[in-house]
GROMACS .gro file of C-alpha atoms in nm:
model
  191
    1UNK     CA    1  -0.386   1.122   1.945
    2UNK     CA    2  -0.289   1.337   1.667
    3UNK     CA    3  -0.276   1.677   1.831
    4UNK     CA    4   0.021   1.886   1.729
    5UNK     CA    5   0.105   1.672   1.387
    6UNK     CA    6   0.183   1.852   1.078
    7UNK     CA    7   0.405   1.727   0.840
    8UNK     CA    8   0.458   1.715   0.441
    9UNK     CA    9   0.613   1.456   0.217
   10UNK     CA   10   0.841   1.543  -0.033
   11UNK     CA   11   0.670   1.441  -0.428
   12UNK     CA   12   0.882   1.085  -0.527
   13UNK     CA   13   1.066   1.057  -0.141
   14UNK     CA   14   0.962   0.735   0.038
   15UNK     CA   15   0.880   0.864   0.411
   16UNK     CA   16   0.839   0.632   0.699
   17UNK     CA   17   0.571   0.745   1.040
   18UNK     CA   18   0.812   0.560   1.307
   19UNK     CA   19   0.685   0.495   1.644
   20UNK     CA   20   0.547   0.204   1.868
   21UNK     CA   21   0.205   0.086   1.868
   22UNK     CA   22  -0.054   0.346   1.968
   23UNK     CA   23   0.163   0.619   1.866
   24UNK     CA   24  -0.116   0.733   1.631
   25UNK     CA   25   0.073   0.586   1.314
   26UNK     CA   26  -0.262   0.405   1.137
   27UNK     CA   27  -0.480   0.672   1.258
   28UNK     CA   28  -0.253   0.927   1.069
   29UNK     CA   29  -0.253   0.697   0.746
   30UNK     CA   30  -0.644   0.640   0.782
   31UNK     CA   31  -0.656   0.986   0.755
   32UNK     CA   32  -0.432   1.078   0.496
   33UNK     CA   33  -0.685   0.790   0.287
   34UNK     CA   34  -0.977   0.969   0.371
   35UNK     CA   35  -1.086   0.685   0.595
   36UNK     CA   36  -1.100   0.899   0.915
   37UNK     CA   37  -1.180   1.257   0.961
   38UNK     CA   38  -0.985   1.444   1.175
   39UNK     CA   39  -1.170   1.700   1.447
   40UNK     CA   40  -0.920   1.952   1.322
   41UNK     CA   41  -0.678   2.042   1.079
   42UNK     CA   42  -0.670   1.976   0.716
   43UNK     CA   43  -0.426   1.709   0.467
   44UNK     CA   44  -0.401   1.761   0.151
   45UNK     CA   45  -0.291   1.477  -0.122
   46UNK     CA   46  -0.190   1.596  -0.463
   47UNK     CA   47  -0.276   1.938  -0.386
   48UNK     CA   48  -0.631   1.814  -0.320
   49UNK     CA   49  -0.816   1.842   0.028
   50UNK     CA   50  -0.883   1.478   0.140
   51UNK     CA   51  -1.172   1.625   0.355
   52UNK     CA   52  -1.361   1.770   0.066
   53UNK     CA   53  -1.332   1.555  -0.241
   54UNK     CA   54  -1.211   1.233  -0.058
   55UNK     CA   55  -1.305   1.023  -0.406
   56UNK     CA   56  -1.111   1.231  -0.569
   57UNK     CA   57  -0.797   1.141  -0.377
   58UNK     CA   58  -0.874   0.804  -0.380
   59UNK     CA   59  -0.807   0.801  -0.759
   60UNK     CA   60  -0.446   0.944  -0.697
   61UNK     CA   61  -0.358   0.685  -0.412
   62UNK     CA   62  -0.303   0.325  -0.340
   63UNK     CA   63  -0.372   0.230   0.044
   64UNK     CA   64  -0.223  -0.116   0.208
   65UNK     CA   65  -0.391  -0.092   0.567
   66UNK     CA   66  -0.201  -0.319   0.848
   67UNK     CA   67  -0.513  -0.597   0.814
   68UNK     CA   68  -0.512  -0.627   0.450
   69UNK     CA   69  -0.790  -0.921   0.432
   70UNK     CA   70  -0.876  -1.073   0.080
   71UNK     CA   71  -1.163  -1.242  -0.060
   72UNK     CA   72  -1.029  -1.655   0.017
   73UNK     CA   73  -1.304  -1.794  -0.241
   74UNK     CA   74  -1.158  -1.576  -0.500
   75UNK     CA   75  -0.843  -1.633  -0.719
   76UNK     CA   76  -0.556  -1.453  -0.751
   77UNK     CA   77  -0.661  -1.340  -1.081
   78UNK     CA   78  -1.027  -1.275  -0.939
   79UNK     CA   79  -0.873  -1.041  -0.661
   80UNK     CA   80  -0.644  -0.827  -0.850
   81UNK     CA   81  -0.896  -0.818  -1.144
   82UNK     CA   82  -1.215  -0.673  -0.887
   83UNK     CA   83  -0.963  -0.417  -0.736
   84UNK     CA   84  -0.884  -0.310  -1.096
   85UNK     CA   85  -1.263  -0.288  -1.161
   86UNK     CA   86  -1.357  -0.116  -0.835
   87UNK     CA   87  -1.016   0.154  -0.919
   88UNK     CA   88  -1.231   0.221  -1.264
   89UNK     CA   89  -0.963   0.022  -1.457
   90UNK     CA   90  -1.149   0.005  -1.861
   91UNK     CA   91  -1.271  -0.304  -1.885
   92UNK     CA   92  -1.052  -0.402  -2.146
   93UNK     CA   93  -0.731  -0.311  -2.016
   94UNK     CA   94  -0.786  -0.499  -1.676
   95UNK     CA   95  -0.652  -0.822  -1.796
   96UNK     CA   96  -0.335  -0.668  -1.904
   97UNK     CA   97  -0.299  -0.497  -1.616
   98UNK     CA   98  -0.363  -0.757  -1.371
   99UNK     CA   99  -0.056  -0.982  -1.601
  100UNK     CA  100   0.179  -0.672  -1.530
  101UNK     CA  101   0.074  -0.647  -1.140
  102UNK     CA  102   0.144  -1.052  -1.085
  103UNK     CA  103   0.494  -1.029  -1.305
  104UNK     CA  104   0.622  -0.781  -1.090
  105UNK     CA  105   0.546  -0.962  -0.805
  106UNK     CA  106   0.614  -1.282  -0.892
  107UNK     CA  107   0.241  -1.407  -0.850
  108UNK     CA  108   0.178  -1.569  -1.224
  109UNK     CA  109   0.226  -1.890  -1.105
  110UNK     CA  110  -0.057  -1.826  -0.850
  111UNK     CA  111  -0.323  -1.660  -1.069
  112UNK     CA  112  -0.570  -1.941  -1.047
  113UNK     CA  113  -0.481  -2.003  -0.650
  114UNK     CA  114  -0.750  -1.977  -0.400
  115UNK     CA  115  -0.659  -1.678  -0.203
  116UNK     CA  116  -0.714  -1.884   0.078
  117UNK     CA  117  -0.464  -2.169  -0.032
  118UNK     CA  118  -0.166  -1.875  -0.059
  119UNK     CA  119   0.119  -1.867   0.228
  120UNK     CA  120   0.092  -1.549   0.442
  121UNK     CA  121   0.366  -1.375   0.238
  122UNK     CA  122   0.193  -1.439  -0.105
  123UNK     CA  123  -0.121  -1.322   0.018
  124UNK     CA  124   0.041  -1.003   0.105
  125UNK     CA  125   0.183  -0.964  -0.242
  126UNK     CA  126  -0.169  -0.990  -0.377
  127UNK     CA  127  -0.261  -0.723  -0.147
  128UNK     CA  128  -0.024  -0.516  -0.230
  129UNK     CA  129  -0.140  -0.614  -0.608
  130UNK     CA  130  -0.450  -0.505  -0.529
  131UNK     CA  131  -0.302  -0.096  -0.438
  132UNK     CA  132  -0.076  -0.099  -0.770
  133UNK     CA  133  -0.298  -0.253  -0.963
  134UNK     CA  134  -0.393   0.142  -1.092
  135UNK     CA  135  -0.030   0.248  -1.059
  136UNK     CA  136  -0.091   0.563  -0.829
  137UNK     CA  137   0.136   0.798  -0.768
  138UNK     CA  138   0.098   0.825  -0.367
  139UNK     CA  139   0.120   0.466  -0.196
  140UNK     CA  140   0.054   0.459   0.177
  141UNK     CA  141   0.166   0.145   0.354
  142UNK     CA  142   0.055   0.027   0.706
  143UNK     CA  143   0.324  -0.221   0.869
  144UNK     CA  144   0.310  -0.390   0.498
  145UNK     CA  145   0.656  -0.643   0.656
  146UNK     CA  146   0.478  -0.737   0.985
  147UNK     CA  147   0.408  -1.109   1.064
  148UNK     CA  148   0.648  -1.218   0.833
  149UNK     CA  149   0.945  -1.373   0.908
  150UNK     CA  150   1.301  -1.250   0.839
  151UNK     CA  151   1.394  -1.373   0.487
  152UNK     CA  152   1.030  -1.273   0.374
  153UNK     CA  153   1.052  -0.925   0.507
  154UNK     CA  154   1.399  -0.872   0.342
  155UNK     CA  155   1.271  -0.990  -0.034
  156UNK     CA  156   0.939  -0.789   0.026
  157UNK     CA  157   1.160  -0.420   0.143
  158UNK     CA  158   1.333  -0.447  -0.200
  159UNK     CA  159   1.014  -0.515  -0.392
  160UNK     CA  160   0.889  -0.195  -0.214
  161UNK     CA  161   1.179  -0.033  -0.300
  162UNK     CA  162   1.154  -0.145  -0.615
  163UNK     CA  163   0.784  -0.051  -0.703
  164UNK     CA  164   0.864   0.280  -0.536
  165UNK     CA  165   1.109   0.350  -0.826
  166UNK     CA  166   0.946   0.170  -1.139
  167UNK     CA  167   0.662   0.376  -1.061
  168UNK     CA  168   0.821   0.738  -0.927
  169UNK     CA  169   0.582   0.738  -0.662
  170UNK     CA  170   0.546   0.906  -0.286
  171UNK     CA  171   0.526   0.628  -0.055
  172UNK     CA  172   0.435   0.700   0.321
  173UNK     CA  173   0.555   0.368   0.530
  174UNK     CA  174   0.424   0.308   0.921
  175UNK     CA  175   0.686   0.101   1.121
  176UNK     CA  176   0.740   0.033   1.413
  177UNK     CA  177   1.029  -0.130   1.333
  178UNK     CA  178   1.363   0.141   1.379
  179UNK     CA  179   1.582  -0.078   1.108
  180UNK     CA  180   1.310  -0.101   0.876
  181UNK     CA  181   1.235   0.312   0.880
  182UNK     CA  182   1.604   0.328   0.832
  183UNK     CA  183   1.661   0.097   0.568
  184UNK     CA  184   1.297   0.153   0.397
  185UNK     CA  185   1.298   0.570   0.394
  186UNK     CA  186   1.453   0.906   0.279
  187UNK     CA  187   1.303   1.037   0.561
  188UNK     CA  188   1.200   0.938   0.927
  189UNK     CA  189   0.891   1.068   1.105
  190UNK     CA  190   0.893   0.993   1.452
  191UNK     CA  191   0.559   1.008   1.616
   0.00000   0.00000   0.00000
């Protein structure tokens, strides 16, 4: 599905993969995680070949795949604390860091929620929580808006946005969505 695809993104540009569904979009960002190996062909994140030291990439990026599932007997503060933990966040600076990850997205209110008692859109904030938790500098983001409904998706594109530029990352964005690439990206991919 991915024959033919090279492409680079530019260091601190947000780039969207634009296309409809089975256009190759989530195989492409599996990929680029070190998820999937390609039969062919090589990607590189941070000047580092995701096919030969795919841990080592993983410290360098944050990944939001389209099914972003959490742990619903676990608390908000339980979630984003074991992704800190699992990202090789020090022990004592995980609390701190888990504080900062819910104030910017307006999840301290919901620290001690259930993951399981959270509306769709605040369980995708703690996902995304859980891929900033280590601030990375290369975000990938798999339909992060979808199943959400209008005045959701419009609040969560300018938190992107806005996490994109607190943090001066590179941000690769799948959409399906033609407005969204637009609105979302310096630059369009069209696959």
């Amino acid at each position: 599905v991915l024959k033919g695809v090279s492409l680079q993104v530019p260091q601190g540009k947000i780039v969207a993969l634009l296309g409809p569904n089975g256009a190759g979009k989530s195989t492409l960002m599996r990929c680029m995680a070190g998820l999937d190996t390609p039969l062919s062909g090589s990607i590189t994140v941070g000047g580092v070949d995701v096919q030969e030291h795919p841990r080592e990439v993983h410290t360098k990026l944050g990944y939001l795949s389209d099914f972003f599932g959490l742990y619903q007997e676990l608390t908000v503060q339980q979630c984003l604390s074991y992704a800190a933990a699992a990202q090789g966040i020090a022990d004592k600076q995980i609390a701190k860091r888990v504080q900062d990850v819910a104030r910017f997205l307006n999840l301290t209110d919901k620290l001690q929620s259930l993951a399981s008692n959270l509306s769709r859109g605040q369980r995708q904030r703690v996902a995304i929580g859980r891929a900033i938790v280590r601030s990375p500098k290369v975000f990938l983001f798999d339909e992060p808006l979808s199943n959400l409904d209008a005045k959701l998706r419009v609040a969560m594109r300018a938190e992107i946005k806005a996490l994109h530029q607190r943090l001066k990352t590179t941000t690769v964005y799948v959409t399906h969505d033609q407005i969204e690439a637009m609105t979302m990206a310096d630059r369009i991919v069209v696959m």
